[in-house]
Tab-separated table of C-alpha atoms and ligand atoms in Angstrom:
chain	number	residue	atom	x	y	z
A	196	MET	CA	107.196	-89.149	-32.530
A	197	SER	CA	105.869	-87.909	-29.454
A	198	ASP	CA	103.011	-85.303	-29.352
A	199	PRO	CA	104.260	-82.117	-27.612
A	200	ASP	CA	100.677	-81.637	-26.487
A	201	ALA	CA	100.474	-85.135	-25.037
A	202	LEU	CA	101.537	-84.104	-21.577
A	203	SER	CA	101.843	-86.546	-18.508
A	204	ALA	CA	99.280	-86.021	-15.944
A	205	ASP	CA	101.864	-84.416	-13.686
A	206	GLU	CA	103.071	-81.941	-16.277
A	207	HIS	CA	99.553	-81.134	-17.402
A	208	SER	CA	98.367	-80.352	-13.930
A	209	ARG	CA	101.483	-78.132	-13.407
A	210	ARG	CA	101.046	-76.186	-16.584
A	211	SER	CA	97.237	-75.926	-15.972
A	212	VAL	CA	97.817	-74.392	-12.610
A	213	LEU	CA	100.373	-71.945	-13.870
A	214	LYS	CA	98.211	-70.841	-16.711
A	215	ALA	CA	95.228	-70.648	-14.549
A	216	GLY	CA	97.096	-68.615	-12.046
A	217	ALA	CA	98.289	-66.065	-14.739
A	218	ALA	CA	94.720	-65.899	-16.145
A	219	VAL	CA	93.335	-65.022	-12.638
A	220	ALA	CA	95.952	-62.525	-11.894
A	221	THR	CA	95.331	-60.844	-15.222
A	222	ALA	CA	91.637	-60.873	-15.010
A	223	GLY	CA	91.814	-59.379	-11.498
A	224	GLY	CA	94.035	-56.413	-12.731
A	225	MET	CA	97.153	-57.866	-11.202
A	226	ALA	CA	100.362	-58.357	-13.151
A	227	PRO	CA	101.278	-61.998	-13.385
A	228	LEU	CA	104.180	-62.882	-11.229
A	229	THR	CA	107.581	-63.144	-12.847
A	230	PHE	CA	110.607	-64.896	-11.391
A	231	ALA	CA	114.035	-63.507	-11.961
A	232	SER	CA	116.800	-66.100	-12.417
A	233	PRO	CA	119.100	-66.531	-9.395
A	234	THR	CA	122.150	-65.571	-11.610
A	235	ALA	CA	120.467	-62.276	-12.612
A	236	THR	CA	119.829	-61.347	-9.046
A	237	GLY	CA	123.242	-62.567	-7.755
A	238	ALA	CA	121.305	-64.852	-5.322
A	239	GLU	CA	123.052	-67.869	-6.668
A	240	GLY	CA	126.500	-66.593	-5.655
A	241	ALA	CA	125.088	-65.708	-2.156
A	242	LEU	CA	123.692	-69.211	-1.769
A	243	SER	CA	126.811	-70.953	-2.869
A	244	SER	CA	129.341	-68.893	-0.921
A	245	PRO	CA	130.612	-70.297	2.322
A	246	ALA	CA	129.081	-68.846	5.546
A	247	SER	CA	131.315	-66.229	7.083
A	248	THR	CA	133.299	-67.645	10.089
A	249	ALA	CA	135.297	-66.177	12.823
A	250	GLU	CA	138.012	-67.185	15.277
A	251	VAL	CA	136.663	-66.861	18.801
A	252	THR	CA	138.373	-67.206	22.142
A	253	LEU	CA	136.253	-68.031	25.047
A	254	ARG	CA	137.520	-68.419	28.595
A	255	VAL	CA	135.475	-71.247	29.676
A	256	ASN	CA	135.694	-72.045	33.312
A	257	GLY	CA	139.015	-70.468	33.558
A	258	VAL	CA	140.517	-72.031	30.407
A	259	LYS	CA	141.108	-70.298	27.164
A	260	ARG	CA	139.428	-72.212	24.330
A	261	HIS	CA	139.748	-71.248	20.698
A	262	VAL	CA	137.036	-72.095	18.235
A	263	THR	CA	136.300	-71.243	14.642
A	264	VAL	CA	132.516	-70.721	14.296
A	265	GLU	CA	130.062	-69.382	11.718
A	266	SER	CA	128.912	-65.925	12.877
A	267	ARG	CA	125.332	-67.515	13.301
A	268	VAL	CA	126.394	-70.002	15.854
A	269	THR	CA	125.021	-69.460	19.297
A	270	LEU	CA	127.128	-69.522	22.475
A	271	LEU	CA	125.143	-72.662	23.531
A	272	ASP	CA	125.978	-74.571	20.339
A	273	ALA	CA	129.581	-73.396	20.420
A	274	LEU	CA	129.845	-74.658	24.037
A	275	ARG	CA	127.964	-78.039	23.500
A	276	GLU	CA	128.794	-78.913	19.898
A	277	ARG	CA	132.333	-77.515	19.397
A	278	LEU	CA	133.868	-77.463	22.786
A	279	GLY	CA	132.110	-80.480	24.486
A	280	VAL	CA	130.837	-78.473	27.466
A	281	THR	CA	127.511	-80.047	27.836
A	282	GLY	CA	126.273	-78.662	31.271
A	283	PRO	CA	124.269	-75.881	29.605
A	284	LYS	CA	121.242	-77.793	28.197
A	285	LYS	CA	119.197	-76.968	25.020
A	286	GLY	CA	115.537	-76.906	25.992
A	287	CYS	CA	113.656	-74.584	23.960
A	288	ASP	CA	116.526	-72.820	21.997
A	289	ARG	CA	114.505	-69.648	22.087
A	290	GLY	CA	115.210	-67.900	25.381
A	291	GLU	CA	112.051	-69.329	27.297
A	292	CYS	CA	113.246	-72.231	29.487
A	293	GLY	CA	116.573	-71.092	31.031
A	294	ALA	CA	118.086	-74.579	30.771
A	295	CYS	CA	121.054	-73.052	28.876
A	296	THR	CA	121.816	-70.501	31.510
A	297	VAL	CA	125.521	-69.695	31.941
A	298	LEU	CA	127.396	-66.810	33.534
A	299	VAL	CA	129.214	-64.328	31.206
A	300	GLU	CA	131.532	-62.212	33.199
A	301	GLY	CA	129.498	-63.248	36.265
A	302	GLN	CA	126.123	-62.114	34.724
A	303	ARG	CA	123.536	-64.798	33.998
A	304	VAL	CA	122.755	-65.188	30.276
A	305	LYS	CA	120.731	-67.584	28.305
A	306	SER	CA	123.314	-68.955	26.007
A	307	CYS	CA	120.842	-69.889	23.238
A	308	MET	CA	120.204	-66.179	22.913
A	309	THR	CA	123.593	-64.827	22.318
A	310	LEU	CA	126.094	-65.524	19.560
A	311	ALA	CA	129.516	-66.946	20.295
A	312	VAL	CA	131.201	-64.226	18.306
A	313	MET	CA	129.617	-61.662	20.622
A	314	GLU	CA	131.258	-63.241	23.615
A	315	ASP	CA	134.800	-63.241	22.179
A	316	GLY	CA	137.275	-62.914	24.977
A	317	ARG	CA	134.795	-63.184	27.717
A	318	GLU	CA	134.798	-65.382	30.755
A	319	ILE	CA	132.130	-68.061	30.568
A	320	THR	CA	131.215	-70.018	33.618
A	321	THR	CA	129.074	-73.199	33.285
A	322	VAL	CA	127.975	-75.716	35.974
A	323	GLU	CA	131.141	-77.645	35.355
A	324	GLY	CA	133.147	-74.607	36.619
A	325	LEU	CA	131.401	-74.245	39.960
A	326	ALA	CA	132.903	-76.903	42.169
A	327	HIS	CA	136.506	-76.793	43.488
A	328	GLY	CA	137.728	-80.292	43.083
A	329	ASP	CA	135.421	-82.503	45.164
A	330	LYS	CA	134.088	-79.513	47.110
A	331	LEU	CA	130.724	-78.571	45.602
A	332	HIS	CA	129.634	-74.968	45.204
A	333	PRO	CA	127.181	-73.952	48.122
A	334	VAL	CA	124.415	-73.884	45.643
A	335	GLN	CA	125.058	-77.318	44.194
A	336	ALA	CA	125.187	-78.658	47.781
A	337	ALA	CA	121.845	-76.982	48.667
A	338	PHE	CA	120.223	-78.487	45.584
A	339	ILE	CA	121.306	-81.976	46.694
A	340	LYS	CA	120.313	-81.357	50.251
A	341	ARG	CA	116.888	-80.050	49.298
A	342	ASP	CA	116.331	-82.686	46.554
A	343	ALA	CA	115.622	-79.869	44.218
A	344	PHE	CA	115.413	-81.752	40.991
A	345	GLN	CA	113.814	-84.742	39.443
A	346	CYS	CA	114.859	-85.542	35.950
A	347	GLY	CA	117.750	-82.967	36.229
A	348	PHE	CA	117.334	-81.460	32.697
A	349	CYS	CA	116.783	-77.987	33.990
A	350	THR	CA	119.147	-78.233	36.951
A	351	SER	CA	122.327	-76.861	35.595
A	352	GLY	CA	120.532	-73.891	34.370
A	353	GLN	CA	118.606	-73.544	37.671
A	354	ILE	CA	121.965	-73.664	39.602
A	355	MET	CA	123.763	-71.158	37.409
A	356	SER	CA	120.715	-68.756	37.598
A	357	ALA	CA	120.697	-69.278	41.483
A	358	VAL	CA	124.355	-68.494	41.825
A	359	ALA	CA	123.677	-65.170	40.042
A	360	CYS	CA	120.386	-64.585	41.880
A	361	ILE	CA	122.055	-64.739	45.252
A	362	LYS	CA	125.020	-62.664	44.042
A	363	GLU	CA	122.616	-59.849	42.663
A	364	GLY	CA	120.912	-59.776	46.175
A	365	HIS	CA	117.667	-61.152	44.860
A	366	ALA	CA	117.122	-63.964	47.333
A	367	GLY	CA	115.975	-61.997	50.408
A	368	SER	CA	112.678	-63.835	50.515
A	369	ASP	CA	110.844	-66.855	48.927
A	370	ALA	CA	108.731	-64.535	46.936
A	371	GLU	CA	111.782	-62.648	45.637
A	372	ILE	CA	113.484	-65.939	44.702
A	373	ARG	CA	110.428	-67.029	42.905
A	374	GLU	CA	110.336	-63.782	40.934
A	375	TRP	CA	114.085	-63.769	40.058
A	376	MET	CA	114.197	-67.446	39.324
A	377	SER	CA	111.125	-67.184	37.030
A	378	GLY	CA	113.209	-67.228	33.823
A	379	ASN	CA	114.097	-70.835	34.676
A	380	LEU	CA	111.361	-73.426	34.013
A	381	CYS	CA	111.254	-76.877	35.588
A	382	ARG	CA	108.772	-79.346	33.845
A	383	CYS	CA	109.139	-81.758	36.809
A	384	GLY	CA	107.639	-78.913	38.967
A	385	CYS	CA	110.393	-78.851	41.598
A	386	TYR	CA	109.820	-75.260	42.341
A	387	PRO	CA	109.212	-75.607	46.173
A	388	ASN	CA	112.500	-77.425	46.583
A	389	ILE	CA	114.435	-75.028	44.272
A	390	VAL	CA	113.218	-72.056	46.350
A	391	GLU	CA	114.291	-73.843	49.588
A	392	ALA	CA	117.677	-74.606	48.053
A	393	VAL	CA	118.251	-71.045	46.953
A	394	ARG	CA	117.021	-69.739	50.258
A	395	ASP	CA	119.445	-72.163	52.082
A	396	ALA	CA	122.448	-71.187	49.931
A	397	ALA	CA	121.717	-67.501	50.354
A	398	LYS	CA	121.787	-68.016	53.983
A	399	GLY	CA	124.740	-70.241	54.020
A	400	ASN	CA	122.667	-73.025	55.432
A	401	ASN	CA	123.447	-75.714	53.039
A	402	GLN	CA	125.403	-78.272	54.872
B	573	FES	FE1	117.881	-71.418	26.055
B	573	FES	FE2	115.618	-72.612	26.648
B	573	FES	S1	117.386	-73.401	25.756
B	573	FES	S2	116.241	-70.580	27.146
B	574	FES	FE1	113.167	-82.184	35.515
B	574	FES	FE2	113.505	-79.677	36.300
B	574	FES	S1	114.089	-81.454	37.348
B	574	FES	S2	112.773	-80.301	34.374
C-alpha cells in the first residue's frame, strides 16, 4: 500500500510551494488567496460558449460581399482571411506601420484598427480597386515611374494613403507630403521616391 505522504518530487515541490505561500501570506497579515471554481462564478459557461458572430456586408471595390465574422475580427482579417482581398498587408497589426491602409467611404483607415462589424454596409476600397482595367490609377503609375518601392510590402498601404493624401489637399509641398504620409512606414527607406511619386501624382505629372 502506498504511503500518502510519500509524494513524488513534482507533487512534493508543488505542495511545498503552496503551503509556503499560504504561510508567508498569513504571516504578513494577508489573507491566503482562494480560488473560486469556474462553475461557481459562471466563468466556465462563458469560456465554453461560442463567440458572438454577426453577418456583415462590405462593399469591397464596388462589389457587395457578405461575411459572417466574430465581432472581434478586424476589417483587415475579414478582407484578407475571409474574402481573399490580400492587397492590404498585415505589418504590425497595431496601427503603427500603415501597411493595412484602405479607404472606407473615401477616408483612409488602418484596417487593423477597426472591426469588420463597425464597417457594415460601407464602401471599402483597396489597392485592387484603383485601376480601371489595364489603366493604372495615377498614383500607381507615379509609384512605378519613380521606382517608389523596393520589397513592396508597404506599397499598397502607401498608395492608398497617397490617394487620400492628395484628395485631402495635403500634397502641396514635399514637407506637407512627408507629414501627411508619416503614418505609413517603409522599412526599405524608399521615402524620397515615395515623396516624388506623390508629388508627381498630385501635379498630374505621372506619365
Ligand atoms: Fe495596420 Fe500596421 S498592420 S498599421
Ligand atoms: Fe519595402 Fe517599403 S518597399 S517596406
